[in-house]
Amino acid sequence: MDYYKIGQNIRKIRKACGLSQEELAERVSISVTHMSHIETGNTKLSLPVLVDIAAALEVKTDDLLGEGFPGRSVSNIEEIACVLEKCTPKEAKVIADIAKAAKLAMDKHL
């Protein structure tokens, strides 16, 4: 098991959700030092802590383990959902329009 990869997945999702290490540690009821060690892969996290982190980030444990989607360590959909949760309805509409335009451009040129 690659604890560094798991830690990086946790960090990526945490940042996408706009949470600090302190905020996530508080939600999971662990120390900030422990959270830091988890994210850097310097400690092995227990199954209960993994489940609690996934619940706090509103993702599947597979997303944290990097096994939910072949070739991707974190679900892009979950990452985008975290970003959209922080948006106003107007901001979310702008992001959706940008995503649609980007997809059309990629389909045209790739």
N, C-alpha and C. Protein backbone atom coordinates (compact mmCIF):
# COMPACT_ATOMS: atom_id res chain seq x y z
N MET A 1 0.84 -1.17 0.00
CA MET A 1 0.00 0.00 0.00
C MET A 1 0.90 1.24 0.00
N ASP A 2 0.60 2.18 -0.88
CA ASP A 2 1.41 3.39 -1.03
C ASP A 2 0.81 4.51 -0.19
N TYR A 3 1.32 4.66 1.04
CA TYR A 3 0.78 5.66 1.96
C TYR A 3 1.07 7.09 1.50
N TYR A 4 2.15 7.28 0.78
CA TYR A 4 2.44 8.62 0.24
C TYR A 4 1.36 9.00 -0.76
N LYS A 5 1.01 8.08 -1.66
CA LYS A 5 -0.02 8.33 -2.67
C LYS A 5 -1.37 8.60 -2.01
N ILE A 6 -1.69 7.83 -1.00
CA ILE A 6 -2.95 8.05 -0.28
C ILE A 6 -2.96 9.46 0.34
N GLY A 7 -1.86 9.82 0.97
CA GLY A 7 -1.75 11.14 1.59
C GLY A 7 -1.89 12.25 0.57
N GLN A 8 -1.28 12.07 -0.60
CA GLN A 8 -1.39 13.09 -1.65
C GLN A 8 -2.82 13.20 -2.17
N ASN A 9 -3.51 12.06 -2.26
CA ASN A 9 -4.91 12.09 -2.68
C ASN A 9 -5.76 12.84 -1.66
N ILE A 10 -5.51 12.59 -0.38
CA ILE A 10 -6.24 13.28 0.68
C ILE A 10 -5.98 14.78 0.58
N ARG A 11 -4.72 15.17 0.42
CA ARG A 11 -4.37 16.58 0.33
C ARG A 11 -5.06 17.24 -0.87
N LYS A 12 -5.03 16.57 -2.01
CA LYS A 12 -5.62 17.13 -3.23
C LYS A 12 -7.12 17.37 -3.06
N ILE A 13 -7.81 16.39 -2.50
CA ILE A 13 -9.25 16.53 -2.31
C ILE A 13 -9.54 17.58 -1.24
N ARG A 14 -8.76 17.56 -0.16
CA ARG A 14 -8.95 18.55 0.92
C ARG A 14 -8.83 19.97 0.37
N LYS A 15 -7.80 20.20 -0.43
CA LYS A 15 -7.60 21.54 -0.99
C LYS A 15 -8.71 21.90 -1.97
N ALA A 16 -9.15 20.93 -2.76
CA ALA A 16 -10.25 21.18 -3.70
C ALA A 16 -11.53 21.55 -2.96
N CYS A 17 -11.68 21.02 -1.76
CA CYS A 17 -12.86 21.34 -0.94
C CYS A 17 -12.68 22.62 -0.14
N GLY A 18 -11.51 23.23 -0.26
CA GLY A 18 -11.27 24.49 0.43
C GLY A 18 -11.06 24.35 1.92
N LEU A 19 -10.58 23.18 2.36
CA LEU A 19 -10.35 22.94 3.79
C LEU A 19 -8.87 23.02 4.12
N SER A 20 -8.58 23.52 5.30
CA SER A 20 -7.19 23.49 5.79
C SER A 20 -6.95 22.14 6.47
N GLN A 21 -5.69 21.84 6.73
CA GLN A 21 -5.38 20.61 7.47
C GLN A 21 -6.06 20.65 8.84
N GLU A 22 -6.05 21.82 9.45
CA GLU A 22 -6.65 21.98 10.78
C GLU A 22 -8.14 21.66 10.76
N GLU A 23 -8.83 22.18 9.75
CA GLU A 23 -10.27 21.94 9.64
C GLU A 23 -10.59 20.47 9.43
N LEU A 24 -9.82 19.82 8.54
CA LEU A 24 -10.06 18.39 8.29
C LEU A 24 -9.72 17.57 9.53
N ALA A 25 -8.61 17.88 10.18
CA ALA A 25 -8.22 17.16 11.39
C ALA A 25 -9.31 17.27 12.45
N GLU A 26 -9.88 18.45 12.59
CA GLU A 26 -10.95 18.66 13.57
C GLU A 26 -12.17 17.82 13.22
N ARG A 27 -12.54 17.79 11.95
CA ARG A 27 -13.70 17.00 11.52
C ARG A 27 -13.50 15.51 11.76
N VAL A 28 -12.24 15.07 11.69
CA VAL A 28 -11.93 13.65 11.83
C VAL A 28 -11.56 13.31 13.28
N SER A 29 -11.43 14.33 14.11
CA SER A 29 -11.06 14.16 15.52
C SER A 29 -9.67 13.56 15.70
N ILE A 30 -8.71 14.08 14.92
CA ILE A 30 -7.31 13.71 15.09
C ILE A 30 -6.50 14.99 15.20
N SER A 31 -5.25 14.87 15.62
CA SER A 31 -4.42 16.06 15.75
C SER A 31 -3.97 16.55 14.37
N VAL A 32 -3.63 17.83 14.32
CA VAL A 32 -3.12 18.41 13.08
C VAL A 32 -1.80 17.72 12.70
N THR A 33 -0.99 17.40 13.68
CA THR A 33 0.28 16.70 13.42
C THR A 33 0.02 15.35 12.77
N HIS A 34 -0.96 14.62 13.28
CA HIS A 34 -1.29 13.32 12.69
C HIS A 34 -1.77 13.50 11.25
N MET A 35 -2.62 14.51 11.02
CA MET A 35 -3.11 14.76 9.66
C MET A 35 -1.95 15.09 8.74
N SER A 36 -1.02 15.90 9.20
CA SER A 36 0.15 16.25 8.40
C SER A 36 0.96 15.00 8.06
N HIS A 37 1.15 14.13 9.05
CA HIS A 37 1.90 12.90 8.80
C HIS A 37 1.19 11.97 7.83
N ILE A 38 -0.14 11.95 7.89
CA ILE A 38 -0.92 11.14 6.93
C ILE A 38 -0.71 11.68 5.52
N GLU A 39 -0.82 13.00 5.36
CA GLU A 39 -0.71 13.60 4.02
C GLU A 39 0.69 13.46 3.43
N THR A 40 1.71 13.39 4.27
CA THR A 40 3.07 13.24 3.76
C THR A 40 3.48 11.77 3.65
N GLY A 41 2.61 10.87 4.08
CA GLY A 41 2.91 9.45 4.02
C GLY A 41 3.87 8.99 5.09
N ASN A 42 4.08 9.81 6.12
CA ASN A 42 5.01 9.48 7.19
C ASN A 42 4.41 8.61 8.27
N THR A 43 3.12 8.32 8.14
CA THR A 43 2.47 7.43 9.10
C THR A 43 1.43 6.59 8.35
N LYS A 44 1.17 5.42 8.89
CA LYS A 44 0.13 4.57 8.32
C LYS A 44 -1.18 4.93 9.00
N LEU A 45 -2.19 5.24 8.20
CA LEU A 45 -3.46 5.58 8.81
C LEU A 45 -4.29 4.33 9.00
N SER A 46 -5.07 4.32 10.07
CA SER A 46 -5.92 3.17 10.37
C SER A 46 -7.16 3.20 9.47
N LEU A 47 -7.81 2.06 9.38
CA LEU A 47 -9.03 1.97 8.58
C LEU A 47 -10.11 2.92 9.10
N PRO A 48 -10.34 2.99 10.43
CA PRO A 48 -11.35 3.94 10.91
C PRO A 48 -11.02 5.39 10.54
N VAL A 49 -9.75 5.78 10.59
CA VAL A 49 -9.38 7.15 10.23
C VAL A 49 -9.59 7.37 8.74
N LEU A 50 -9.24 6.39 7.91
CA LEU A 50 -9.46 6.49 6.47
C LEU A 50 -10.95 6.70 6.18
N VAL A 51 -11.79 5.92 6.83
CA VAL A 51 -13.24 6.03 6.63
C VAL A 51 -13.74 7.40 7.10
N ASP A 52 -13.24 7.86 8.23
CA ASP A 52 -13.65 9.18 8.74
C ASP A 52 -13.21 10.32 7.81
N ILE A 53 -12.00 10.21 7.25
CA ILE A 53 -11.52 11.23 6.31
C ILE A 53 -12.40 11.24 5.06
N ALA A 54 -12.70 10.05 4.54
CA ALA A 54 -13.55 9.97 3.35
C ALA A 54 -14.92 10.59 3.62
N ALA A 55 -15.47 10.31 4.79
CA ALA A 55 -16.78 10.88 5.14
C ALA A 55 -16.70 12.40 5.26
N ALA A 56 -15.64 12.89 5.89
CA ALA A 56 -15.48 14.34 6.07
C ALA A 56 -15.32 15.05 4.72
N LEU A 57 -14.67 14.38 3.77
CA LEU A 57 -14.45 14.97 2.44
C LEU A 57 -15.58 14.63 1.46
N GLU A 58 -16.52 13.79 1.91
CA GLU A 58 -17.65 13.37 1.10
C GLU A 58 -17.21 12.69 -0.19
N VAL A 59 -16.25 11.76 -0.05
CA VAL A 59 -15.78 10.95 -1.17
C VAL A 59 -15.77 9.49 -0.75
N LYS A 60 -15.53 8.61 -1.70
CA LYS A 60 -15.41 7.19 -1.41
C LYS A 60 -13.99 6.90 -0.94
N THR A 61 -13.86 5.87 -0.12
CA THR A 61 -12.51 5.48 0.32
C THR A 61 -11.65 5.10 -0.88
N ASP A 62 -12.26 4.54 -1.91
CA ASP A 62 -11.50 4.20 -3.13
C ASP A 62 -10.83 5.42 -3.73
N ASP A 63 -11.48 6.58 -3.63
CA ASP A 63 -10.89 7.80 -4.17
C ASP A 63 -9.62 8.17 -3.40
N LEU A 64 -9.63 7.93 -2.09
CA LEU A 64 -8.45 8.22 -1.28
C LEU A 64 -7.35 7.21 -1.53
N LEU A 65 -7.74 5.97 -1.76
CA LEU A 65 -6.76 4.91 -2.01
C LEU A 65 -6.20 4.99 -3.43
N GLY A 66 -6.90 5.72 -4.30
CA GLY A 66 -6.44 5.84 -5.68
C GLY A 66 -6.85 4.66 -6.53
N GLU A 67 -7.87 3.95 -6.08
CA GLU A 67 -8.29 2.75 -6.82
C GLU A 67 -9.69 2.87 -7.39
N GLY A 68 -10.31 4.03 -7.23
CA GLY A 68 -11.68 4.20 -7.70
C GLY A 68 -11.80 4.29 -9.20
N PHE A 69 -10.77 4.86 -9.86
CA PHE A 69 -10.81 5.07 -11.29
C PHE A 69 -9.45 4.75 -11.88
N PRO A 70 -9.35 3.73 -12.73
CA PRO A 70 -8.06 3.39 -13.32
C PRO A 70 -7.43 4.59 -14.02
N GLY A 71 -6.16 4.83 -13.74
CA GLY A 71 -5.44 5.91 -14.38
C GLY A 71 -5.62 7.26 -13.72
N ARG A 72 -6.49 7.34 -12.74
CA ARG A 72 -6.71 8.60 -12.01
C ARG A 72 -6.67 8.28 -10.53
N SER A 73 -5.98 9.09 -9.76
CA SER A 73 -5.89 8.83 -8.33
C SER A 73 -7.10 9.39 -7.58
N VAL A 74 -7.78 10.34 -8.14
CA VAL A 74 -8.93 10.96 -7.48
C VAL A 74 -10.01 11.19 -8.54
N SER A 75 -11.24 10.94 -8.17
CA SER A 75 -12.34 11.16 -9.09
C SER A 75 -12.43 12.64 -9.45
N ASN A 76 -12.32 12.94 -10.73
CA ASN A 76 -12.44 14.33 -11.17
C ASN A 76 -13.82 14.88 -10.87
N ILE A 77 -14.81 14.04 -10.94
CA ILE A 77 -16.17 14.47 -10.66
C ILE A 77 -16.30 14.89 -9.20
N GLU A 78 -15.72 14.10 -8.30
CA GLU A 78 -15.77 14.46 -6.87
C GLU A 78 -15.01 15.76 -6.62
N GLU A 79 -13.89 15.93 -7.28
CA GLU A 79 -13.09 17.14 -7.12
C GLU A 79 -13.87 18.37 -7.60
N ILE A 80 -14.51 18.24 -8.76
CA ILE A 80 -15.31 19.35 -9.29
C ILE A 80 -16.50 19.63 -8.38
N ALA A 81 -17.12 18.58 -7.85
CA ALA A 81 -18.26 18.76 -6.95
C ALA A 81 -17.85 19.56 -5.72
N CYS A 82 -16.67 19.28 -5.18
CA CYS A 82 -16.19 20.04 -4.02
C CYS A 82 -16.04 21.52 -4.36
N VAL A 83 -15.53 21.81 -5.54
CA VAL A 83 -15.37 23.20 -5.97
C VAL A 83 -16.74 23.86 -6.13
N LEU A 84 -17.66 23.18 -6.77
CA LEU A 84 -18.98 23.75 -7.03
C LEU A 84 -19.77 24.01 -5.75
N GLU A 85 -19.53 23.20 -4.72
CA GLU A 85 -20.23 23.40 -3.45
C GLU A 85 -19.92 24.76 -2.84
N LYS A 86 -18.75 25.31 -3.18
CA LYS A 86 -18.33 26.59 -2.62
C LYS A 86 -18.79 27.77 -3.48
N CYS A 87 -19.49 27.49 -4.57
CA CYS A 87 -19.90 28.54 -5.51
C CYS A 87 -21.34 28.98 -5.28
N THR A 88 -21.58 30.22 -5.68
CA THR A 88 -22.96 30.70 -5.75
C THR A 88 -23.58 30.05 -6.99
N PRO A 89 -24.91 30.07 -7.11
CA PRO A 89 -25.53 29.51 -8.31
C PRO A 89 -25.02 30.17 -9.60
N LYS A 90 -24.80 31.47 -9.55
CA LYS A 90 -24.30 32.19 -10.73
C LYS A 90 -22.88 31.73 -11.09
N GLU A 91 -22.02 31.57 -10.07
CA GLU A 91 -20.65 31.10 -10.32
C GLU A 91 -20.65 29.67 -10.87
N ALA A 92 -21.52 28.83 -10.34
CA ALA A 92 -21.62 27.45 -10.82
C ALA A 92 -22.04 27.41 -12.29
N LYS A 93 -22.95 28.29 -12.67
CA LYS A 93 -23.40 28.36 -14.07
C LYS A 93 -22.25 28.78 -14.98
N VAL A 94 -21.46 29.75 -14.55
CA VAL A 94 -20.30 30.19 -15.35
C VAL A 94 -19.32 29.04 -15.51
N ILE A 95 -19.04 28.31 -14.42
CA ILE A 95 -18.12 27.18 -14.50
C ILE A 95 -18.66 26.10 -15.45
N ALA A 96 -19.95 25.84 -15.39
CA ALA A 96 -20.55 24.85 -16.29
C ALA A 96 -20.42 25.29 -17.74
N ASP A 97 -20.66 26.57 -18.02
CA ASP A 97 -20.53 27.09 -19.39
C ASP A 97 -19.08 26.98 -19.88
N ILE A 98 -18.13 27.27 -19.01
CA ILE A 98 -16.71 27.15 -19.38
C ILE A 98 -16.36 25.71 -19.67
N ALA A 99 -16.84 24.78 -18.84
CA ALA A 99 -16.55 23.36 -19.05
C ALA A 99 -17.13 22.87 -20.38
N LYS A 100 -18.34 23.29 -20.69
CA LYS A 100 -18.97 22.90 -21.96
C LYS A 100 -18.17 23.44 -23.14
N ALA A 101 -17.77 24.70 -23.06
CA ALA A 101 -16.99 25.31 -24.15
C ALA A 101 -15.64 24.61 -24.31
N ALA A 102 -15.00 24.28 -23.20
CA ALA A 102 -13.70 23.59 -23.26
C ALA A 102 -13.86 22.22 -23.90
N LYS A 103 -14.91 21.50 -23.54
CA LYS A 103 -15.15 20.15 -24.12
C LYS A 103 -15.41 20.26 -25.62
N LEU A 104 -16.18 21.24 -26.04
CA LEU A 104 -16.43 21.41 -27.48
C LEU A 104 -15.14 21.71 -28.22
N ALA A 105 -14.29 22.57 -27.65
CA ALA A 105 -13.02 22.91 -28.28
C ALA A 105 -12.11 21.68 -28.36
N MET A 106 -12.07 20.88 -27.30
CA MET A 106 -11.24 19.66 -27.33
C MET A 106 -11.75 18.68 -28.38
N ASP A 107 -13.06 18.51 -28.46
CA ASP A 107 -13.62 17.59 -29.45
C ASP A 107 -13.29 18.04 -30.87
N LYS A 108 -13.27 19.33 -31.06
CA LYS A 108 -12.98 19.90 -32.39
C LYS A 108 -11.51 19.75 -32.78
N HIS A 109 -10.62 19.92 -31.81
CA HIS A 109 -9.19 19.98 -32.12
C HIS A 109 -8.39 18.73 -31.77
N LEU A 110 -8.96 17.81 -31.04
CA LEU A 110 -8.19 16.62 -30.66
C LEU A 110 -8.61 15.40 -31.43
